[in-house]
PDB file of C-alpha atoms in Angstrom:
ATOM      1  CA  MET I  44      -2.195   0.438 -40.070  1.00  0.00           C
ATOM      2  CA  CYS I  45      -3.669   2.031 -36.964  1.00  0.00           C
ATOM      3  CA  TRP I  46      -1.460   4.853 -35.673  1.00  0.00           C
ATOM      4  CA  ARG I  47      -3.653   5.970 -32.814  1.00  0.00           C
ATOM      5  CA  PRO I  48      -2.538   3.266 -30.278  1.00  0.00           C
ATOM      6  CA  LEU I  49       1.088   3.853 -31.215  1.00  0.00           C
ATOM      7  CA  CYS I  50       0.723   7.603 -30.674  1.00  0.00           C
ATOM      8  CA  ARG I  51      -0.925   7.036 -27.299  1.00  0.00           C
ATOM      9  CA  PHE I  52       1.843   4.677 -26.289  1.00  0.00           C
ATOM     10  CA  LEU I  53       4.544   7.163 -27.320  1.00  0.00           C
ATOM     11  CA  TRP I  54       2.769   9.993 -25.500  1.00  0.00           C
ATOM     12  CA  LEU I  55       2.469   7.857 -22.342  1.00  0.00           C
ATOM     13  CA  TRP I  56       6.085   6.728 -22.666  1.00  0.00           C
ATOM     14  CA  SER I  57       7.322  10.307 -22.863  1.00  0.00           C
ATOM     15  CA  TYR I  58       5.300  11.186 -19.770  1.00  0.00           C
ATOM     16  CA  LEU I  59       6.583   8.181 -17.809  1.00  0.00           C
ATOM     17  CA  SER I  60      10.178   9.015 -18.688  1.00  0.00           C
ATOM     18  CA  TYR I  61       9.845  12.238 -16.665  1.00  0.00           C
ATOM     19  CA  VAL I  62       8.289  10.560 -13.641  1.00  0.00           C
ATOM     20  CA  GLN I  63      10.944   9.547 -11.131  1.00  0.00           C
ATOM     21  CA  ALA I  64      10.762   7.311  -8.125  1.00  0.00           C
ATOM     22  CA  VAL I  65      11.333   8.860  -4.730  1.00  0.00           C
ATOM     23  CA  PRO I  66      15.055   8.521  -3.990  1.00  0.00           C
ATOM     24  CA  ILE I  67      15.650   6.048  -1.210  1.00  0.00           C
ATOM     25  CA  GLN I  68      17.908   8.544   0.572  1.00  0.00           C
ATOM     26  CA  LYS I  69      14.928  10.909   0.825  1.00  0.00           C
ATOM     27  CA  VAL I  70      12.835   8.130   2.392  1.00  0.00           C
ATOM     28  CA  GLN I  71      15.619   7.369   4.852  1.00  0.00           C
ATOM     29  CA  ASP I  72      15.976  11.067   5.732  1.00  0.00           C
ATOM     30  CA  ASP I  73      12.198  11.365   6.227  1.00  0.00           C
ATOM     31  CA  THR I  74      12.297   8.283   8.454  1.00  0.00           C
ATOM     32  CA  LYS I  75      15.022   9.805  10.622  1.00  0.00           C
ATOM     33  CA  THR I  76      13.166  13.109  10.833  1.00  0.00           C
ATOM     34  CA  LEU I  77       9.956  11.395  11.899  1.00  0.00           C
ATOM     35  CA  ILE I  78      11.819   9.424  14.569  1.00  0.00           C
ATOM     36  CA  LYS I  79      13.282  12.659  15.948  1.00  0.00           C
ATOM     37  CA  THR I  80       9.809  14.234  15.912  1.00  0.00           C
ATOM     38  CA  ILE I  81       8.336  11.315  17.865  1.00  0.00           C
ATOM     39  CA  VAL I  82      11.165  11.479  20.412  1.00  0.00           C
ATOM     40  CA  THR I  83      10.493  15.214  20.841  1.00  0.00           C
ATOM     41  CA  ARG I  84       6.785  14.531  21.380  1.00  0.00           C
ATOM     42  CA  ILE I  85       7.614  11.889  23.980  1.00  0.00           C
ATOM     43  CA  ASN I  86       9.899  14.370  25.755  1.00  0.00           C
ATOM     44  CA  ASP I  87       7.100  16.942  25.736  1.00  0.00           C
ATOM     45  CA  ILE I  88       4.577  14.663  27.475  1.00  0.00           C
ATOM     46  CA  SER I  89       6.797  12.397  29.522  1.00  0.00           C
ATOM     47  CA  HIS I  90       7.377  13.639  33.049  1.00  0.00           C
ATOM     48  CA  THR I  91       9.602  10.857  34.262  1.00  0.00           C
ATOM     49  CA  SER I  92      11.661   8.211  32.587  1.00  0.00           C
ATOM     50  CA  VAL I  93      12.404   4.614  33.363  1.00  0.00           C
ATOM     51  CA  SER I  94      15.686   2.947  32.552  1.00  0.00           C
ATOM     52  CA  ALA I  95      15.391   0.481  29.685  1.00  0.00           C
ATOM     53  CA  LYS I  96      17.227  -2.060  31.836  1.00  0.00           C
ATOM     54  CA  GLN I  97      14.916  -1.618  34.806  1.00  0.00           C
ATOM     55  CA  ARG I  98      12.309  -4.346  35.098  1.00  0.00           C
ATOM     56  CA  VAL I  99       8.803  -3.339  36.041  1.00  0.00           C
ATOM     57  CA  THR I 100       6.566  -6.144  37.256  1.00  0.00           C
ATOM     58  CA  GLY I 101       3.618  -6.847  34.991  1.00  0.00           C
ATOM     59  CA  LEU I 102       4.930  -4.783  32.071  1.00  0.00           C
ATOM     60  CA  ASP I 103       7.150  -7.431  30.491  1.00  0.00           C
ATOM     61  CA  PHE I 104       5.044  -7.363  27.305  1.00  0.00           C
ATOM     62  CA  ILE I 105       6.410  -3.886  26.502  1.00  0.00           C
ATOM     63  CA  PRO I 106       9.456  -4.411  24.258  1.00  0.00           C
ATOM     64  CA  GLY I 107      12.867  -3.352  25.491  1.00  0.00           C
ATOM     65  CA  LEU I 108      16.032  -2.581  23.569  1.00  0.00           C
ATOM     66  CA  HIS I 109      17.456  -4.976  20.993  1.00  0.00           C
ATOM     67  CA  PRO I 110      21.147  -4.860  20.076  1.00  0.00           C
ATOM     68  CA  ILE I 111      20.709  -5.444  16.324  1.00  0.00           C
ATOM     69  CA  LEU I 112      17.473  -4.632  14.574  1.00  0.00           C
ATOM     70  CA  SER I 113      16.459  -5.757  11.124  1.00  0.00           C
ATOM     71  CA  LEU I 114      13.767  -3.840   9.235  1.00  0.00           C
ATOM     72  CA  SER I 115      11.349  -6.651  10.043  1.00  0.00           C
ATOM     73  CA  LYS I 116      12.144  -6.518  13.775  1.00  0.00           C
ATOM     74  CA  MET I 117      11.815  -2.713  13.738  1.00  0.00           C
ATOM     75  CA  ASP I 118       8.350  -2.992  12.194  1.00  0.00           C
ATOM     76  CA  GLN I 119       7.247  -5.685  14.652  1.00  0.00           C
ATOM     77  CA  THR I 120       8.480  -3.676  17.635  1.00  0.00           C
ATOM     78  CA  LEU I 121       6.753  -0.512  16.439  1.00  0.00           C
ATOM     79  CA  ALA I 122       3.539  -2.468  15.827  1.00  0.00           C
ATOM     80  CA  VAL I 123       3.542  -3.615  19.464  1.00  0.00           C
ATOM     81  CA  TYR I 124       4.135  -0.077  20.717  1.00  0.00           C
ATOM     82  CA  GLN I 125       1.422   1.239  18.435  1.00  0.00           C
ATOM     83  CA  GLN I 126      -1.044  -1.286  19.808  1.00  0.00           C
ATOM     84  CA  ILE I 127      -0.126  -0.454  23.410  1.00  0.00           C
ATOM     85  CA  LEU I 128      -0.437   3.287  22.820  1.00  0.00           C
ATOM     86  CA  THR I 129      -3.812   2.968  21.109  1.00  0.00           C
ATOM     87  CA  SER I 130      -5.025   0.962  24.124  1.00  0.00           C
ATOM     88  CA  LEU I 131      -4.164   3.791  26.499  1.00  0.00           C
ATOM     89  CA  PRO I 132      -7.035   6.195  27.154  1.00  0.00           C
ATOM     90  CA  SER I 133      -4.636   9.157  27.314  1.00  0.00           C
ATOM     91  CA  GLN I 134      -5.039  11.721  24.545  1.00  0.00           C
ATOM     92  CA  ASN I 135      -1.332  12.548  24.893  1.00  0.00           C
ATOM     93  CA  VAL I 136      -0.241   9.399  23.090  1.00  0.00           C
ATOM     94  CA  LEU I 137      -2.749   9.431  20.235  1.00  0.00           C
ATOM     95  CA  GLN I 138      -0.544  11.529  17.932  1.00  0.00           C
ATOM     96  CA  ILE I 139       2.463   9.350  18.732  1.00  0.00           C
ATOM     97  CA  ALA I 140       0.463   6.234  17.806  1.00  0.00           C
ATOM     98  CA  ASN I 141      -0.433   7.870  14.472  1.00  0.00           C
ATOM     99  CA  ASP I 142       3.205   8.825  13.934  1.00  0.00           C
ATOM    100  CA  LEU I 143       4.206   5.204  14.529  1.00  0.00           C
ATOM    101  CA  GLU I 144       1.879   4.111  11.722  1.00  0.00           C
ATOM    102  CA  ASN I 145       3.555   6.616   9.388  1.00  0.00           C
ATOM    103  CA  LEU I 146       6.981   5.458  10.550  1.00  0.00           C
ATOM    104  CA  ARG I 147       6.051   1.849   9.831  1.00  0.00           C
ATOM    105  CA  ASP I 148       4.983   2.885   6.309  1.00  0.00           C
ATOM    106  CA  LEU I 149       8.372   4.515   5.749  1.00  0.00           C
ATOM    107  CA  LEU I 150      10.133   1.379   7.007  1.00  0.00           C
ATOM    108  CA  ARG I 151       8.079  -0.674   4.540  1.00  0.00           C
ATOM    109  CA  LEU I 152       9.281   1.612   1.734  1.00  0.00           C
ATOM    110  CA  LEU I 153      12.876   1.096   2.852  1.00  0.00           C
ATOM    111  CA  ALA I 154      12.303  -2.653   2.937  1.00  0.00           C
ATOM    112  CA  PHE I 155      10.701  -2.567  -0.512  1.00  0.00           C
ATOM    113  CA  SER I 156      13.757  -0.747  -1.872  1.00  0.00           C
ATOM    114  CA  LYS I 157      15.876  -3.676  -0.647  1.00  0.00           C
ATOM    115  CA  SER I 158      13.440  -6.199  -2.160  1.00  0.00           C
ATOM    116  CA  CYS I 159      12.352  -7.295   1.297  1.00  0.00           C
ATOM    117  CA  SER I 160       8.812  -8.097   2.213  1.00  0.00           C
ATOM    118  CA  LEU I 161       7.842  -7.327   5.774  1.00  0.00           C
ATOM    119  CA  PRO I 162       5.247  -9.635   7.310  1.00  0.00           C
ATOM    120  CA  GLN I 163       1.864  -8.040   7.903  1.00  0.00           C
ATOM    121  CA  THR I 164       1.471  -7.209  11.580  1.00  0.00           C
ATOM    122  CA  GLY I 165      -1.925  -5.542  11.360  1.00  0.00           C
ATOM    123  CA  GLY I 166      -3.738  -8.265  13.263  1.00  0.00           C
ATOM    124  CA  LEU I 167      -1.526  -8.526  16.308  1.00  0.00           C
ATOM    125  CA  GLN I 168      -3.101 -10.059  19.344  1.00  0.00           C
ATOM    126  CA  LYS I 169      -3.524  -7.699  22.245  1.00  0.00           C
ATOM    127  CA  PRO I 170      -1.283  -8.793  25.121  1.00  0.00           C
ATOM    128  CA  GLU I 171      -3.480 -10.634  27.609  1.00  0.00           C
ATOM    129  CA  SER I 172      -2.072  -8.790  30.579  1.00  0.00           C
ATOM    130  CA  LEU I 173      -2.605  -5.338  29.039  1.00  0.00           C
ATOM    131  CA  ASP I 174      -6.190  -4.813  30.213  1.00  0.00           C
ATOM    132  CA  GLY I 175      -5.381  -5.815  33.785  1.00  0.00           C
ATOM    133  CA  VAL I 176      -2.266  -3.658  33.871  1.00  0.00           C
ATOM    134  CA  LEU I 177      -4.136  -0.671  32.444  1.00  0.00           C
ATOM    135  CA  GLU I 178      -6.772  -1.032  35.116  1.00  0.00           C
ATOM    136  CA  ALA I 179      -4.223  -1.347  37.912  1.00  0.00           C
ATOM    137  CA  SER I 180      -1.570   1.160  36.828  1.00  0.00           C
ATOM    138  CA  LEU I 181      -2.464   3.293  33.849  1.00  0.00           C
ATOM    139  CA  TYR I 182       0.092   6.008  34.533  1.00  0.00           C
ATOM    140  CA  SER I 183       2.955   3.538  35.048  1.00  0.00           C
ATOM    141  CA  THR I 184       2.102   1.733  31.826  1.00  0.00           C
ATOM    142  CA  GLU I 185       2.169   5.003  29.891  1.00  0.00           C
ATOM    143  CA  VAL I 186       5.469   6.108  31.440  1.00  0.00           C
ATOM    144  CA  VAL I 187       7.177   2.750  30.884  1.00  0.00           C
ATOM    145  CA  ALA I 188       5.826   2.387  27.324  1.00  0.00           C
ATOM    146  CA  LEU I 189       6.923   5.890  26.324  1.00  0.00           C
ATOM    147  CA  SER I 190      10.313   5.508  27.965  1.00  0.00           C
ATOM    148  CA  ARG I 191      11.014   2.175  26.257  1.00  0.00           C
ATOM    149  CA  LEU I 192       9.626   3.452  22.950  1.00  0.00           C
ATOM    150  CA  GLN I 193      11.993   6.396  23.127  1.00  0.00           C
ATOM    151  CA  GLY I 194      14.940   4.045  23.670  1.00  0.00           C
ATOM    152  CA  SER I 195      13.810   1.801  20.829  1.00  0.00           C
ATOM    153  CA  LEU I 196      13.467   4.778  18.497  1.00  0.00           C
ATOM    154  CA  GLN I 197      17.008   5.875  19.356  1.00  0.00           C
ATOM    155  CA  GLU I 198      18.225   2.355  18.518  1.00  0.00           C
ATOM    156  CA  ILE I 199      16.307   2.379  15.224  1.00  0.00           C
ATOM    157  CA  LEU I 200      17.836   5.753  14.385  1.00  0.00           C
ATOM    158  CA  GLN I 201      21.327   4.358  14.918  1.00  0.00           C
ATOM    159  CA  GLN I 202      20.542   1.190  12.950  1.00  0.00           C
ATOM    160  CA  LEU I 203      19.284   3.206   9.966  1.00  0.00           C
ATOM    161  CA  ASP I 204      22.777   4.661   9.573  1.00  0.00           C
ATOM    162  CA  LEU I 205      24.135   1.111   9.330  1.00  0.00           C
ATOM    163  CA  SER I 206      21.734   0.136   6.515  1.00  0.00           C
ATOM    164  CA  PRO I 207      19.836  -2.664   8.276  1.00  0.00           C
ATOM    165  CA  GLU I 208      19.017  -5.987   6.652  1.00  0.00           C
ATOM    166  CA  CYS I 209      15.555  -7.355   5.953  1.00  0.00           C
TER     167      CYS I 209
END
């Protein structure tokens, strides 16, 4: 009888018994912390704010607030904001766009813990009106996007306490 494979298996098994998955509460806490960090960064660069209810002509493609957000809707909304921010030539929003990618990864971990699968949103189409709006009113687009993103992040923060669905 060959004992070597059995010994390897037992050694590996003992090692794996000490390895623990990241507790989901830690992921949720990290998600909340990152949201607060992004909101702080927005406050640091945003000079004016726009009410989430105020309509700005030509910027309808920027998501507003949603009353109830599922993990899937949170990810889709953040993907749109990430795409808008990466389209802006401002260096101020580059770190926020990177933070949104990390936030989306944390949301995917939360979804995975609930056995949800979030649809891939990597290949989102750029809103057709974005280029024209950026050319006409770059500053307004940045202000409105950051203001609405901040409101959306506050909503996501509240929804995380309610344990959102898939």
